[in-house]
Short mmCIF file of C-alpha atoms in Angstrom, two decimals:
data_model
loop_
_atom_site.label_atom_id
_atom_site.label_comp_id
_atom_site.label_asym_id
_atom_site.label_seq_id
_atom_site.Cartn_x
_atom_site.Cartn_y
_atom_site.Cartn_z
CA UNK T 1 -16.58 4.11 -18.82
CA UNK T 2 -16.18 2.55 -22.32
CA UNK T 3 -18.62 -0.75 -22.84
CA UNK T 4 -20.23 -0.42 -19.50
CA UNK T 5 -23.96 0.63 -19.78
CA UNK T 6 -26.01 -0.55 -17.27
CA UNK T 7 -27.39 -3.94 -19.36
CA UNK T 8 -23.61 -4.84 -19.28
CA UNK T 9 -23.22 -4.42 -16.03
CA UNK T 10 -26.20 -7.15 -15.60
CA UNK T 11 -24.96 -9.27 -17.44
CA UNK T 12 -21.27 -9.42 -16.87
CA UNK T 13 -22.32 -10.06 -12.59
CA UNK T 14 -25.75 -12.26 -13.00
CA UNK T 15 -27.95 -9.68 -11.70
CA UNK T 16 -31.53 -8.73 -11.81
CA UNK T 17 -32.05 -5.71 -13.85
CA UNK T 18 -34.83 -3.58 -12.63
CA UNK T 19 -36.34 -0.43 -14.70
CA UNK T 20 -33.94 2.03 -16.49
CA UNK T 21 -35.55 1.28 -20.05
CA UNK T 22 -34.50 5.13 -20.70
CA UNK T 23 -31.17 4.17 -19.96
CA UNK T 24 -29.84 0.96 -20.22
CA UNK T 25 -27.67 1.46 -23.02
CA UNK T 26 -25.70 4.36 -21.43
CA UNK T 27 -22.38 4.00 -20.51
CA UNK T 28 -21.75 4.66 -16.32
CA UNK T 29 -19.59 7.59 -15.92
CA UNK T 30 -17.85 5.60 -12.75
CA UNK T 31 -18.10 3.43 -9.95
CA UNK T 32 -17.84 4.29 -6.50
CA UNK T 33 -18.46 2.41 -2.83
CA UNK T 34 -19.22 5.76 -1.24
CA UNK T 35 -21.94 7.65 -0.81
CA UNK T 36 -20.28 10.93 -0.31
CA UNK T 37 -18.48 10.60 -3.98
CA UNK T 38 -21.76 10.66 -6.26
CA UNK T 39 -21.53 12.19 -9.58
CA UNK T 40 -23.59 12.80 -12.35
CA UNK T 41 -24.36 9.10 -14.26
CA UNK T 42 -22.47 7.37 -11.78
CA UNK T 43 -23.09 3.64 -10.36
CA UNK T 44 -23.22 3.63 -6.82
CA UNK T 45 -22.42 0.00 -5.13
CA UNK T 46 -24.20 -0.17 -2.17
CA UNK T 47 -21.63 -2.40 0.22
CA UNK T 48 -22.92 -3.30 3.58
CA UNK T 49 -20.30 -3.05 5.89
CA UNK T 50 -18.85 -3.52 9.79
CA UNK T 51 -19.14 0.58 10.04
CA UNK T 52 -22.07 1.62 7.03
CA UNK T 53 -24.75 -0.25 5.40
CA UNK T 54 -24.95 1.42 2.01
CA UNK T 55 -28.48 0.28 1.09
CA UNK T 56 -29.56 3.42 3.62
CA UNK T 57 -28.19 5.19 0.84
CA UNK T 58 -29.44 4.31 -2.17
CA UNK T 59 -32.16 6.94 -2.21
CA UNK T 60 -30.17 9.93 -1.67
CA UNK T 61 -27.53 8.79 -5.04
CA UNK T 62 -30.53 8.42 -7.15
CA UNK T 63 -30.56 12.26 -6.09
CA UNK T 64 -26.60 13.49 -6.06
CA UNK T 65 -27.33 11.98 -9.52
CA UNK T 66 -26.51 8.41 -9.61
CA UNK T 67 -27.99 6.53 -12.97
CA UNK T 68 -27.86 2.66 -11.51
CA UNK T 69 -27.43 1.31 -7.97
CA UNK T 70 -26.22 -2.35 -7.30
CA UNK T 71 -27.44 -4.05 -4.19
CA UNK T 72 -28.15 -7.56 -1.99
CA UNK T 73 -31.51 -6.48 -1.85
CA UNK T 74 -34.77 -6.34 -3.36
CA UNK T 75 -35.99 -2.46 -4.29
CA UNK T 76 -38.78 -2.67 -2.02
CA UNK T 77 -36.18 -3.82 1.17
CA UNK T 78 -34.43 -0.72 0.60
CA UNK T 79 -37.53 1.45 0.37
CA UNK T 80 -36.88 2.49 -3.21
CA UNK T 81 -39.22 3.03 -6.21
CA UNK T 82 -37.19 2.86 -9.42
CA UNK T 83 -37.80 4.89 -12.28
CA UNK T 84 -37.55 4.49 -16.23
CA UNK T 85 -34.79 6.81 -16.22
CA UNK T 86 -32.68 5.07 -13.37
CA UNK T 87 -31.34 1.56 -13.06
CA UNK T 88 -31.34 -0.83 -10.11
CA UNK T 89 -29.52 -3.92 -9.84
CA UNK T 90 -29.55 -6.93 -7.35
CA UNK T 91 -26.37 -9.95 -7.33
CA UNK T 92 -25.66 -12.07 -5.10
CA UNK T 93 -22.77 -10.41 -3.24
CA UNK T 94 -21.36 -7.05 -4.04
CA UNK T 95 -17.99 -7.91 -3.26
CA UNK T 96 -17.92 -10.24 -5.99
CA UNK T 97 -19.31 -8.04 -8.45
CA UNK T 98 -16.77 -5.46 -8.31
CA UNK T 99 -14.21 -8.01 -9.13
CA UNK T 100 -16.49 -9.05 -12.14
CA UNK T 101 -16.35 -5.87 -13.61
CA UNK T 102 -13.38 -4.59 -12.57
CA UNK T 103 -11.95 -7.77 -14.65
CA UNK T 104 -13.61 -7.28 -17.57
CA UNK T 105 -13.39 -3.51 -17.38
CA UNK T 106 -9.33 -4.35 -17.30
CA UNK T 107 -10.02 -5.97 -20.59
CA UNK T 108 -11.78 -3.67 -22.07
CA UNK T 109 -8.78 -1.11 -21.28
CA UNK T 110 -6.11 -3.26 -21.89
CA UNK T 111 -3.48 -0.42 -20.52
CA UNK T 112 -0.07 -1.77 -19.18
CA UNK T 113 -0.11 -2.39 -15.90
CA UNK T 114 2.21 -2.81 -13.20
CA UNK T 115 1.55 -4.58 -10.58
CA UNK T 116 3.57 -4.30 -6.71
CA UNK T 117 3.35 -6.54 -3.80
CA UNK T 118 5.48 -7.43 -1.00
CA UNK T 119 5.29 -7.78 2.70
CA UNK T 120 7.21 -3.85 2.78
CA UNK T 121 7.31 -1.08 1.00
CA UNK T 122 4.65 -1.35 -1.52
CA UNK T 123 3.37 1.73 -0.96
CA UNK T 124 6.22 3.33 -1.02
CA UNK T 125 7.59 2.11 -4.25
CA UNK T 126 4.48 2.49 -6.31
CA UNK T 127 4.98 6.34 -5.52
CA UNK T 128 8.88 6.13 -6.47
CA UNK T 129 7.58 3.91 -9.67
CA UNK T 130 4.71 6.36 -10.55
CA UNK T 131 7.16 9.34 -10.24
CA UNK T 132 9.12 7.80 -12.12
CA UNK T 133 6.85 6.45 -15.34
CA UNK T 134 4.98 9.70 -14.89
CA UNK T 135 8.07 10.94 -16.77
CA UNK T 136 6.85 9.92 -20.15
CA UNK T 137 3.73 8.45 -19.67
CA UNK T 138 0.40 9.48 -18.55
CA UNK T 139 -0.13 6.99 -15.19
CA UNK T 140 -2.87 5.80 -13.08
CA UNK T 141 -1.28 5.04 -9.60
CA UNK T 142 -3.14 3.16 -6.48
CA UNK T 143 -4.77 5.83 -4.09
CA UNK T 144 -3.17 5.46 -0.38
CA UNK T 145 -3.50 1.57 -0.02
CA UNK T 146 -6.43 0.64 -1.99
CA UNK T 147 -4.97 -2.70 -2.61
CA UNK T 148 -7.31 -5.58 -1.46
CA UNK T 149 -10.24 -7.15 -3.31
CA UNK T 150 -12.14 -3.85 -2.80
CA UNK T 151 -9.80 -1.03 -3.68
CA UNK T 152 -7.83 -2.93 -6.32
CA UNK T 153 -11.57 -3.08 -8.30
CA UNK T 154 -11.89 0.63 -7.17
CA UNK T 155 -8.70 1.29 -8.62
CA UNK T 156 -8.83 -0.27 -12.18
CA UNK T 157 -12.21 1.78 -12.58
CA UNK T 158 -10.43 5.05 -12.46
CA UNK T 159 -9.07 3.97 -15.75
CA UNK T 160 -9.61 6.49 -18.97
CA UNK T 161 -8.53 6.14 -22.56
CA UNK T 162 -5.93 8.99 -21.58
CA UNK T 163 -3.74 6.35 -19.33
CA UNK T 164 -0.87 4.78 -20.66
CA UNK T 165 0.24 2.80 -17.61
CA UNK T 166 -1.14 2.08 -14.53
CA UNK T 167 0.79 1.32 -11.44
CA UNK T 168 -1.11 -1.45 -9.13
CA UNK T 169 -0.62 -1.82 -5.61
CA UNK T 170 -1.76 -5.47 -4.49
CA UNK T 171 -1.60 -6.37 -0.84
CA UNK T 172 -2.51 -9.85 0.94
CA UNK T 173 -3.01 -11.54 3.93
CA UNK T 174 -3.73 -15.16 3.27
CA UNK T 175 -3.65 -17.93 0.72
CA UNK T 176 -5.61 -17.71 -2.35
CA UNK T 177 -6.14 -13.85 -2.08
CA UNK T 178 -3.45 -12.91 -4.46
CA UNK T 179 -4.53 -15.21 -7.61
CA UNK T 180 -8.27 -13.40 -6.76
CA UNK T 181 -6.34 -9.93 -7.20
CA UNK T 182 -4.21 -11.22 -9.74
CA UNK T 183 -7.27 -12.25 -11.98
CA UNK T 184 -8.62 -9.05 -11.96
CA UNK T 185 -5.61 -7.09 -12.81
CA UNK T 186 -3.48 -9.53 -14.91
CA UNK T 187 -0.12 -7.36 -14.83
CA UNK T 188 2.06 -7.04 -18.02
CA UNK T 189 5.04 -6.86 -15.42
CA UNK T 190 5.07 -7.38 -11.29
CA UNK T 191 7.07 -6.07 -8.43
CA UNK T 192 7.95 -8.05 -5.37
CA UNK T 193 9.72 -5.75 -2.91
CA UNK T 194 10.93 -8.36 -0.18
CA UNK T 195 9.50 -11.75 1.44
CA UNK T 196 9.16 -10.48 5.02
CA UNK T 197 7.62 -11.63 8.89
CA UNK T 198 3.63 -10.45 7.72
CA UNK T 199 0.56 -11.82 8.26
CA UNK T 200 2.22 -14.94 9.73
CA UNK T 201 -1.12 -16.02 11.85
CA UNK T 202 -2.19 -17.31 8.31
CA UNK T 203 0.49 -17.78 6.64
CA UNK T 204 3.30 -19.53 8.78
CA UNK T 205 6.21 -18.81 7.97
CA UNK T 206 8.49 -16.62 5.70
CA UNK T 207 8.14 -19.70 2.91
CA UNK T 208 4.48 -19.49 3.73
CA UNK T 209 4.40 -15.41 1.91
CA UNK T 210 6.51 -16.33 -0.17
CA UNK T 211 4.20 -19.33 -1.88
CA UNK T 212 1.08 -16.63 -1.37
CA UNK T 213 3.06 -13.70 -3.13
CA UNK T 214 4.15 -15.68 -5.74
CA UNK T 215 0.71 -16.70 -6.88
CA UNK T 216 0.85 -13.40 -8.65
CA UNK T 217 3.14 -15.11 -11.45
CA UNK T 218 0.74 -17.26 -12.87
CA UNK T 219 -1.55 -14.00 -14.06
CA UNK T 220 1.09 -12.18 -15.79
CA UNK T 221 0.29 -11.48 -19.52
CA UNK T 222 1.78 -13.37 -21.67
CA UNK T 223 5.86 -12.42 -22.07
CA UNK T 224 5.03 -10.48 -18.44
CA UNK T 225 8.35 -9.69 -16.41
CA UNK T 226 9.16 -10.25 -12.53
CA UNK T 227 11.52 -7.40 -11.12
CA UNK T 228 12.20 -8.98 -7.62
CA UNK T 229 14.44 -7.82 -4.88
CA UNK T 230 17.49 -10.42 -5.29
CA UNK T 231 19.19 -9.01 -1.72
CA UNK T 232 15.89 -10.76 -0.62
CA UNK T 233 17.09 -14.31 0.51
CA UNK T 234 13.66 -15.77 -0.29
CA UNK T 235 13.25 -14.15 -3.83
CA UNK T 236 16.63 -14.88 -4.61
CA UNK T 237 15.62 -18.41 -5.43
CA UNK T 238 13.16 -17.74 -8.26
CA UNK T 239 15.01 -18.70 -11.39
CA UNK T 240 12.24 -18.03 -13.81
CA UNK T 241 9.18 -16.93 -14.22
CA UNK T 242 6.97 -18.11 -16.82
CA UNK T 243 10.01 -19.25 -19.17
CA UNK T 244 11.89 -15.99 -19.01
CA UNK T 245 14.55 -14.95 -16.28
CA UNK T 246 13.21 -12.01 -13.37
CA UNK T 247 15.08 -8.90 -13.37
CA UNK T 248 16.49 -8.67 -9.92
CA UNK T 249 17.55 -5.45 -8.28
CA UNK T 250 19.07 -4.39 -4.99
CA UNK T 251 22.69 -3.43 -3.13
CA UNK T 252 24.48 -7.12 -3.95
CA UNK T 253 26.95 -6.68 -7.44
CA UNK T 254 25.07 -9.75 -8.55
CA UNK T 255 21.77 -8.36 -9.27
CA UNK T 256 20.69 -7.21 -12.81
CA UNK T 257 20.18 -3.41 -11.34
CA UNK T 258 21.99 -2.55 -8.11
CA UNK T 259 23.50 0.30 -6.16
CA UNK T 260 27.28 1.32 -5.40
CA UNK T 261 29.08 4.56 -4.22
CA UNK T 262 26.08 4.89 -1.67
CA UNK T 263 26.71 8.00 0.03
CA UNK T 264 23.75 8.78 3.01
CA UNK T 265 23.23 12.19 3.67
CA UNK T 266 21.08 11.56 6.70
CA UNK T 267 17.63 12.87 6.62
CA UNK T 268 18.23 14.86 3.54
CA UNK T 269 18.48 11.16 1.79
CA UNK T 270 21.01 9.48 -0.38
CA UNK T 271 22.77 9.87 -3.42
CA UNK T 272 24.29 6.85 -5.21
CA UNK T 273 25.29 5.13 -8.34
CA UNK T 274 22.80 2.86 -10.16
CA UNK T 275 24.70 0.07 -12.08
CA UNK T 276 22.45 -1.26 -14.82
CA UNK T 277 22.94 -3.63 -17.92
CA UNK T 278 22.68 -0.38 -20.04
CA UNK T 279 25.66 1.47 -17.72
CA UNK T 280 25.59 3.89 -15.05
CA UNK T 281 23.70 6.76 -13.92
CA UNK T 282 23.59 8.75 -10.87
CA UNK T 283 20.58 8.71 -8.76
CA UNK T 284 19.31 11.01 -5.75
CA UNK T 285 16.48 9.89 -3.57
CA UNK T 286 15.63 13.08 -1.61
CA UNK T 287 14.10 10.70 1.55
CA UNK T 288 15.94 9.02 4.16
CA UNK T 289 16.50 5.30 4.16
CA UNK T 290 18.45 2.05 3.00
CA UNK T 291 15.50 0.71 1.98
CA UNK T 292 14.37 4.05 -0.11
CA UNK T 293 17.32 3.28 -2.36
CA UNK T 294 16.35 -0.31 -2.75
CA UNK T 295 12.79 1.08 -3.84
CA UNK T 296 14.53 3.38 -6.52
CA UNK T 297 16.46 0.58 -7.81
CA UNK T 298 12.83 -1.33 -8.61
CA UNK T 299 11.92 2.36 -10.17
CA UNK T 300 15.39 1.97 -12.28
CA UNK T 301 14.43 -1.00 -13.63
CA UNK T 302 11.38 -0.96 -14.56
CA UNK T 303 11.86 2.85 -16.01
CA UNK T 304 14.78 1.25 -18.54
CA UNK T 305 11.88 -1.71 -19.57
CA UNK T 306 9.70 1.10 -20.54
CA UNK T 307 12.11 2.79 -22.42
CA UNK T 308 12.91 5.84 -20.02
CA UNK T 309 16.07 7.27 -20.34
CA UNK T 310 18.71 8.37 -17.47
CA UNK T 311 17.59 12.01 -17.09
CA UNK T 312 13.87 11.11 -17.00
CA UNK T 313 14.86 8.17 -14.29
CA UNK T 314 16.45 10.66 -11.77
CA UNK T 315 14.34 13.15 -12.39
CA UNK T 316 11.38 10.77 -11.14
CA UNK T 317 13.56 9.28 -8.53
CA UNK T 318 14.20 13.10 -7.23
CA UNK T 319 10.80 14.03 -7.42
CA UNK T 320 9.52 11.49 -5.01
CA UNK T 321 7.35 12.33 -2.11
CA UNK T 322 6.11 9.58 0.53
CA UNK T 323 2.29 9.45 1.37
CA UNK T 324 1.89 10.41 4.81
CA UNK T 325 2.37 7.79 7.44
CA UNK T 326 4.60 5.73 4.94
CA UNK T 327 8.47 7.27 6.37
CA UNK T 328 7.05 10.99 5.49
CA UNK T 329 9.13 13.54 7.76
CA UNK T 330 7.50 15.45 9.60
CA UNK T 331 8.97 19.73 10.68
CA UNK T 332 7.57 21.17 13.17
CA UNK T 333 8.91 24.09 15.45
CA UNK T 334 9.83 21.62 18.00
CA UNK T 335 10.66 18.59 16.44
CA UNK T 336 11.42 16.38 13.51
CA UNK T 337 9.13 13.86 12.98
CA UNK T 338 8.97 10.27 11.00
CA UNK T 339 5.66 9.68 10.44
CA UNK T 340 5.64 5.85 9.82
CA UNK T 341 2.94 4.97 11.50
CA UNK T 342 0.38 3.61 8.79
CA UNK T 343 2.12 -0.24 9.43
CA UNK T 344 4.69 -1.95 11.11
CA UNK T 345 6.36 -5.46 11.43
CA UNK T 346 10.17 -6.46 12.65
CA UNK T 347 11.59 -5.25 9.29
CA UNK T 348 10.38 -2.05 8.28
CA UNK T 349 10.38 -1.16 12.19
CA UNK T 350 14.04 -2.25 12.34
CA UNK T 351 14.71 -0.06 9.04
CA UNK T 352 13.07 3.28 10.75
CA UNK T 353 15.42 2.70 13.64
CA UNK T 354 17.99 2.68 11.26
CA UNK T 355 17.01 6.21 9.65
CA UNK T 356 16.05 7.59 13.10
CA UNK T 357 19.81 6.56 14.60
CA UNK T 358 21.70 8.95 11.06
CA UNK T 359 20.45 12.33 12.65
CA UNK T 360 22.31 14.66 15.09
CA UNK T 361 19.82 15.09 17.50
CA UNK T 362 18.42 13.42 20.18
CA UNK T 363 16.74 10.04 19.24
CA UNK T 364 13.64 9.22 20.26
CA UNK T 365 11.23 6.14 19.12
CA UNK T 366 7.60 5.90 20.09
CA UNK T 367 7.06 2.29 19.44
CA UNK T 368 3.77 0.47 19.16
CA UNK T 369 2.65 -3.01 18.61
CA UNK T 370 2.73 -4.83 15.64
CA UNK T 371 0.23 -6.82 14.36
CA UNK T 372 -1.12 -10.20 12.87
CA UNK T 373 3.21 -12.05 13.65
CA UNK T 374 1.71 -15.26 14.45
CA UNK T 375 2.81 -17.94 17.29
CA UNK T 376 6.81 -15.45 17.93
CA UNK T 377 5.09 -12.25 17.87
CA UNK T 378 6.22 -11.68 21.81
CA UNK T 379 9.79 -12.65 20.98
CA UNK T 380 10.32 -10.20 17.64
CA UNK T 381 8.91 -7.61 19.53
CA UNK T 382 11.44 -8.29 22.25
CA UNK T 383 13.84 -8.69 19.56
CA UNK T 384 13.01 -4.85 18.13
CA UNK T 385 13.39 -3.58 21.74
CA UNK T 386 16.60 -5.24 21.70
CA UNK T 387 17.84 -3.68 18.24
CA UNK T 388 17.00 0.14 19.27
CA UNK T 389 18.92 -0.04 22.32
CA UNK T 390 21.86 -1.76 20.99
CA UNK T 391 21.37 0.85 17.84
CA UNK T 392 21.64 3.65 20.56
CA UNK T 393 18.40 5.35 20.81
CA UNK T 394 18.54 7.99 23.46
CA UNK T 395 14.91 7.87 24.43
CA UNK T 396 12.58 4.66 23.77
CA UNK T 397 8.66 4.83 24.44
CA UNK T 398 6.72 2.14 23.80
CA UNK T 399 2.83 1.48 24.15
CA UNK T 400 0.42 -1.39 23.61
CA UNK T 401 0.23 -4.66 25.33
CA UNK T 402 2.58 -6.35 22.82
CA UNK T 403 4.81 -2.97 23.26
CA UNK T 404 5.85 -4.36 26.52
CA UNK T 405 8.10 -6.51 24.74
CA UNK T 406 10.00 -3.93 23.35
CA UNK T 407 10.50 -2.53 26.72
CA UNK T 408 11.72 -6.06 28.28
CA UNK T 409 14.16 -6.24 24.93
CA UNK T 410 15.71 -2.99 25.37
CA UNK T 411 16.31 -3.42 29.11
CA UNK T 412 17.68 -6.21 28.32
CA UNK T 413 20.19 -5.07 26.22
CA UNK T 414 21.53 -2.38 28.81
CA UNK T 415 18.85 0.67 28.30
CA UNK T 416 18.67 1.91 31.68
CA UNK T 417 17.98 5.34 31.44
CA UNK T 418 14.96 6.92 29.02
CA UNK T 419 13.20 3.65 28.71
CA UNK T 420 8.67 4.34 29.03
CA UNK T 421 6.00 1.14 29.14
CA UNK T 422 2.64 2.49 28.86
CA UNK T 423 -0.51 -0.32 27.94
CA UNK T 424 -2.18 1.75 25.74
CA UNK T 425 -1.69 4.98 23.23
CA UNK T 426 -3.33 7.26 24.91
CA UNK T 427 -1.46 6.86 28.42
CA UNK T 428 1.34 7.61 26.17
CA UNK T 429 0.09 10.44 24.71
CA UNK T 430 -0.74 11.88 28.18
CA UNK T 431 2.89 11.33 29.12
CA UNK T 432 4.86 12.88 26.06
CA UNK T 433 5.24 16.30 27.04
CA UNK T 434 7.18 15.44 30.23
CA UNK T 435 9.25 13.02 27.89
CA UNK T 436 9.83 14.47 24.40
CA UNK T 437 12.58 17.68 24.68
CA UNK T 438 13.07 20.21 22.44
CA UNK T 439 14.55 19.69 18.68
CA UNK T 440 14.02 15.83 19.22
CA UNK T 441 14.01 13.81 16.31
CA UNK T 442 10.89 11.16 16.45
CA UNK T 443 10.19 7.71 14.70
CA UNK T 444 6.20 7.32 15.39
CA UNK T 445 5.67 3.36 13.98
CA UNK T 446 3.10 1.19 14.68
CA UNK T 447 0.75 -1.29 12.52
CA UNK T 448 -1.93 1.38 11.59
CA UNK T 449 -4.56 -0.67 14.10
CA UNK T 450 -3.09 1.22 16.87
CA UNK T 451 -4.06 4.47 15.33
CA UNK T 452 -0.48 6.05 16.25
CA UNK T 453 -1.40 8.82 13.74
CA UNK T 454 -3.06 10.82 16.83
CA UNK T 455 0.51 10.20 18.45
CA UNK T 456 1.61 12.28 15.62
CA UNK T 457 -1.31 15.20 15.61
CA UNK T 458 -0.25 15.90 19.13
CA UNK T 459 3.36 16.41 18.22
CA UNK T 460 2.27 18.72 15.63
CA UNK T 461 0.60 20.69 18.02
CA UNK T 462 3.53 20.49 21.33
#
């Protein structure tokens, strides 16, 4: 990793350099938080955490073949005798010196980054937007959702002189957290996907993640450009960033980028029209989804900044795979599944209700609870029962406390028949079989603290 031997490393995070004369001036050949990943010349950071205390092992990465270890603690607290030819370094907190060197490491780089946020869809449209930039240029993307104060670091240290862009994923939860991420990565351009009803216990209120997004504009390089989602009602009200206008895309005519002659095609995906200041082109996003198209149209606009033309823009668009438990469909000999069960909130639960309800067979949606909605979370659960049954979902199963809710909504709205409480997952997992019929077509969604992921191993296996 260019410019950082192990005496940088000291220095750039205020530690306490012990031994490695043999090898202080030898550039790491990466960083890594886990103990299982050791390579040759590697820095292992030994995090102590709710699950793993990596100080336990230090000892055996001096022997996969790590040359430096970082730690809280003293050598002798972790039962380690350093050598001449190994490093050891003590900070203050680990945590904070990954973000030390992951910014200066970003500096050192100085590859054009993108960086995504947004209370949906982030993950998703950092794999459209990689597919697509992977068209011309060699790009680092986010790993799954790497994308707090740990994994961002993580992320900007799989960066090599053979990456042209990197794509960014950059997820919050409260104030303050953003311009900490956006310090470290200091985009050349930034994505905001939507303002939406996430992580309202710290943040209020839809104005509330708004403000906390937004703190991402003041670390854009200098002549960096916003692409924000103008059909978003909250974005929509950014007039500039920086001194220069955002590039808005979505559905709405009046957006910079947007979408006409939308023609769904049901789980097979959509095919549509992409109407951009440079004329038309026609796009195909082989996944299901309103909201997939609105992800392409961020991939369409950012792929014409970069200077990608239409047949390397579809191409990308058409390529595009989800990560599993991000709207990935699932076929099995029984059923068709949607696997979006990695998060949840009112929105993106409301949008895989939408997908589920455009396929021939017989609907059903396992619904679980959705986390961290603040003071209403009871009522926009109730509010989601509501919406499937008035959408017409045949069969509605919901599970977790909060899930109740859903249950109450729908009955509410006239479900009589085909309508499951359970309190927990796995009193719904014991029920499915006498449930769940033959050629079904399942939405599995949940925030991924309910683990509905073994909801969808046991379909796999029915």
């Amino acid at each position: 990793m260019r410019e950082l031997t192990i005496e940088k490393i000291a220095e750039i995070c205020n530690g306490k350099f012990y031994k490695g004369d043999k090898t202080q001036n030898q550039e790491i050949s990466s960083i890594t938080t886990d103990s299982r990943k050791i390579e040759n010349d590697c820095m292992f950071v030994a995090i102590k955490g709710e699950r793993a205390d990596g100080n336990k092992f230090i000892a055996k990465a001096y022997e996969d073949g790590a040359l430096v270890c970082l730690s809280e603690n003293e050598p002798d607290a972790n039962d380690v005798t350093v050598s001449e030819n190994k490093g050891y370094i003590v900070v203050k907190s680990c945590f904070q010196a990954l973000k030390d060197i992951a910014e200066f490491y970003r500096e050192v780089m100085q590859t054009k980054i993108v960086g995504i946020t947004g209370s949906v869809g982030k993950t998703s449209t950092k794999e459209m937007l990689a597919s697509v930039i992977s068209e011309k240029f060699n790009t680092l993307k986010t790993q799954g959702n790497f994308n707090n104060e740990v994994g961002v670091p993580l992320t900007l240290f799989r960066l090599r002189e053979e990456h042209e862009l990197a794509i960014v994923e950059m997820g919050i939860s409260d104030f303050g957290e953003m311009s900490r991420l956006g310090k470290i990565v200091k985009p050349d351009m930034c994505v905001i996907t939507n303002i939406g009803q996430c992580h309202l216990e710290n943040l209020g209120d839809r104005d509330g993640v708004l403000k906390a997004k937004t703190e991402i504009f003041n670390f854009l390089k200098e002549g960096g450009k916003a692409f924000l989602n103008g059909d978003d009602d909250k974005l929509a009200t950014v007039k500039e960033v920086n001194g220069l206008k955002p590039v808005f895309f979505g559905f709405d005519k009046k957006n910079d980028v947007y979408a006409t002659d939308v023609d769904t095609k049901g789980l097979a995906g959509t095919s549509f029209t992409a109407v951009t200041p440079n004329g038309k082109m026609k796009i195909r996003v082989n996944v299901p989804g309103h909201h997939m198209v609105s992800n392409a149209l961020a991939a369409v606009a950012i792929g014409l900044e970069l200077g990608l033309n239409e047949k390397q823009i579809a191409a990308g668009v058409a390529a595009f795979k989800p990560v599993s438990g991000h709207s990935s469909i699932v076929e099995t000999k029984h059923f068709t599944i949607m696997d979006d069960c990695y998060n949840a909130n009112p929105v993106s639960t409301k949008a895989g209700i939408d997908v589920l309800i455009q396929t021939d067979e017989r609907k059903v949606a396992i619904l679980g609870d959705m986390f961290e909605l603040g003071a209403d979370e009871r009522k926009m659960h109730y509010d989601v029962g509501e919406y499937a049954a008035k959408k017409g979902i045949d069969c509605i199963i919901c599970a977790g406390e909060l899930a109740k809710e859903y249950y109450d909504g729908a009955k509410a709205a006239g479900k009589k028949e085909n309508l499951y409480y359970f309190p927990s997952r796995d009193e719904a997992i014991e029920n499915l079989k006498d449930i769940v019929k033959a050629n079904d077509a399942i939405l599995v969604k949940a925030s991924h603290g309910m683990k509905f992921e073994k909801i969808v191993e046991v379909l796999k296996q029915m």
